[in-house]
Amino acid sequence: MEFRNLGASGLRISAIAYGNWLTHGSQVEEDAAAACVRQALDEGITTFDTADVYANTAAESVLGRALAGERREGLEIFTKVFWPTGPGEHNDHGLSRKHIMESIDGSLKRLGTDYVDLYQAHRYDHETPLEETMLAFADVVRAGKALYIGVSEWRAEEIRAAAGLARELRVPLVSNQPQYSMLWRVIESEVDPACRELGLGQVVWSPIAQGVLTGKYLPGQPPPEGSRATDTKGGAGFIEKWMTDDVLERVQRLKPIAEGVDLTLAQLAVAWVLQNQNVSCAIIGASRPEQVTENVKAAGVTLGEDVLSAIDEVLGDAVITDPALTVSPRRSEVLG
């Protein structure tokens, strides 16, 4: 396993992180989830990412039980706060001091740990003063409940404002967690340069574009039974933007490129995001242990400029780059 610093901090994390969005506590039974976590550990993964909202808190509980008995100092556990949990009443979401302070305690209890290595603001809160949010995060760190703080899916100007307050409060804001893949590159023009300047590393999610970059979805054919594209409870809505014949045909044309560097399509996709030196880790999910084994082989791979250029040529205008697509919802949207 390759290890990288999380941004400009001294925290070292595995270049491949294991995440349990859309799997633990919902799509995957607990024994299967535990088997995937065990495989991740066996493959050298030490970094685990979750959130209180995943499966309405159940994902944190499943991960906590799966990691029970492991040497805590040898793990890096990340979680997040923002989205509604529980009954979803007026203070059950957002980044108010009340919600942050209550949420960190709930997360720690479910994860079975005294602290998380990284506590992340899952979206930007338009209705709470940023100063209130950052002071609450600073107090979480000073209480020893989190070692570092980060954000997820924030715009460049929001990250810059938070970083200024973090410096004043002397609290370690070290990361951003954006969606990033060969097909979704909206961070490249604004967010990534801002984070490089400020010393924030990227903890990227969906490097395989919700499974599209595995090549299992074929143009002109229905998606495989049981795949994410058929999951009306969670996965299908996220993947539908890629489910066009044009995109799927282009993905199939990536196969010779992957074979030329002795990688599967999924490994090529993960290796591609890791070529960005501001990417601290790529989060993978899995419903079966063998998926973990396959994806970790992307760690430490170097893709040449000729390979990167060939990928760009194949994908062409199917790549999404508009930075305006990084948008955090307002409270009325959160509660529906």
mmCIF file of C-alpha atoms in Angstrom, residues 4 7 151 153-157 159-160 174-180 184-204 272-281 321-323 326:
data_model
loop_
_atom_site.group_PDB
_atom_site.id
_atom_site.type_symbol
_atom_site.label_atom_id
_atom_site.label_comp_id
_atom_site.label_asym_id
_atom_site.label_seq_id
_atom_site.Cartn_x
_atom_site.Cartn_y
_atom_site.Cartn_z
ATOM 1 C CA ARG A 4 0.431 9.874 1.468
ATOM 2 C CA GLY A 7 -2.752 17.747 2.582
ATOM 3 C CA VAL A 151 -14.916 19.874 4.306
ATOM 4 C CA GLU A 153 -18.105 19.433 -1.702
ATOM 5 C CA TRP A 154 -17.397 23.058 -0.811
ATOM 6 C CA ARG A 155 -16.748 25.700 -3.471
ATOM 7 C CA ALA A 156 -13.368 27.413 -3.746
ATOM 8 C CA GLU A 157 -14.551 30.675 -2.174
ATOM 9 C CA ILE A 159 -12.948 26.852 1.337
ATOM 10 C CA ARG A 160 -10.867 30.039 1.282
ATOM 11 C CA VAL A 174 -6.524 19.856 6.123
ATOM 12 C CA SER A 175 -8.849 18.384 3.493
ATOM 13 C CA ASN A 176 -11.707 18.566 1.046
ATOM 14 C CA GLN A 177 -13.763 15.548 -0.033
ATOM 15 C CA PRO A 178 -15.057 16.047 -3.589
ATOM 16 C CA GLN A 179 -16.413 13.772 -6.272
ATOM 17 C CA TYR A 180 -13.598 13.261 -8.782
ATOM 18 C CA TRP A 184 -16.250 14.250 -13.339
ATOM 19 C CA ARG A 185 -13.505 16.880 -13.129
ATOM 20 C CA VAL A 186 -15.354 19.913 -11.781
ATOM 21 C CA ILE A 187 -12.724 20.579 -9.068
ATOM 22 C CA GLU A 188 -9.850 21.070 -11.473
ATOM 23 C CA SER A 189 -10.304 24.734 -12.437
ATOM 24 C CA GLU A 190 -11.074 26.341 -9.061
ATOM 25 C CA VAL A 191 -11.301 24.020 -6.047
ATOM 26 C CA ASP A 192 -8.123 22.049 -6.624
ATOM 27 C CA PRO A 193 -5.901 25.134 -7.177
ATOM 28 C CA ALA A 194 -7.338 26.795 -4.050
ATOM 29 C CA CYS A 195 -6.695 23.669 -1.988
ATOM 30 C CA ARG A 196 -3.122 23.375 -3.285
ATOM 31 C CA GLU A 197 -2.477 26.949 -2.237
ATOM 32 C CA LEU A 198 -4.035 26.434 1.200
ATOM 33 C CA GLY A 199 -2.514 23.032 1.934
ATOM 34 C CA LEU A 200 -5.730 20.990 1.768
ATOM 35 C CA GLY A 201 -5.552 17.488 0.306
ATOM 36 C CA GLN A 202 -8.329 15.914 -1.744
ATOM 37 C CA VAL A 203 -10.055 12.831 -0.293
ATOM 38 C CA VAL A 204 -11.925 11.886 -3.440
ATOM 39 C CA TRP A 272 -5.978 8.060 -12.808
ATOM 40 C CA VAL A 273 -7.250 10.078 -9.832
ATOM 41 C CA LEU A 274 -4.121 9.221 -7.846
ATOM 42 C CA GLN A 275 -1.960 10.846 -10.542
ATOM 43 C CA ASN A 276 -3.199 14.203 -9.229
ATOM 44 C CA GLN A 277 -0.578 15.051 -6.617
ATOM 45 C CA ASN A 278 -3.129 16.969 -4.547
ATOM 46 C CA VAL A 279 -5.189 13.800 -4.139
ATOM 47 C CA SER A 280 -4.342 12.342 -0.744
ATOM 48 C CA CYS A 281 -6.499 9.254 -1.201
ATOM 49 C CA THR A 321 -15.815 20.211 -15.887
ATOM 50 C CA ASP A 322 -18.209 23.023 -14.887
ATOM 51 C CA PRO A 323 -17.151 24.252 -11.388
ATOM 52 C CA THR A 326 -20.349 22.058 -6.839
#
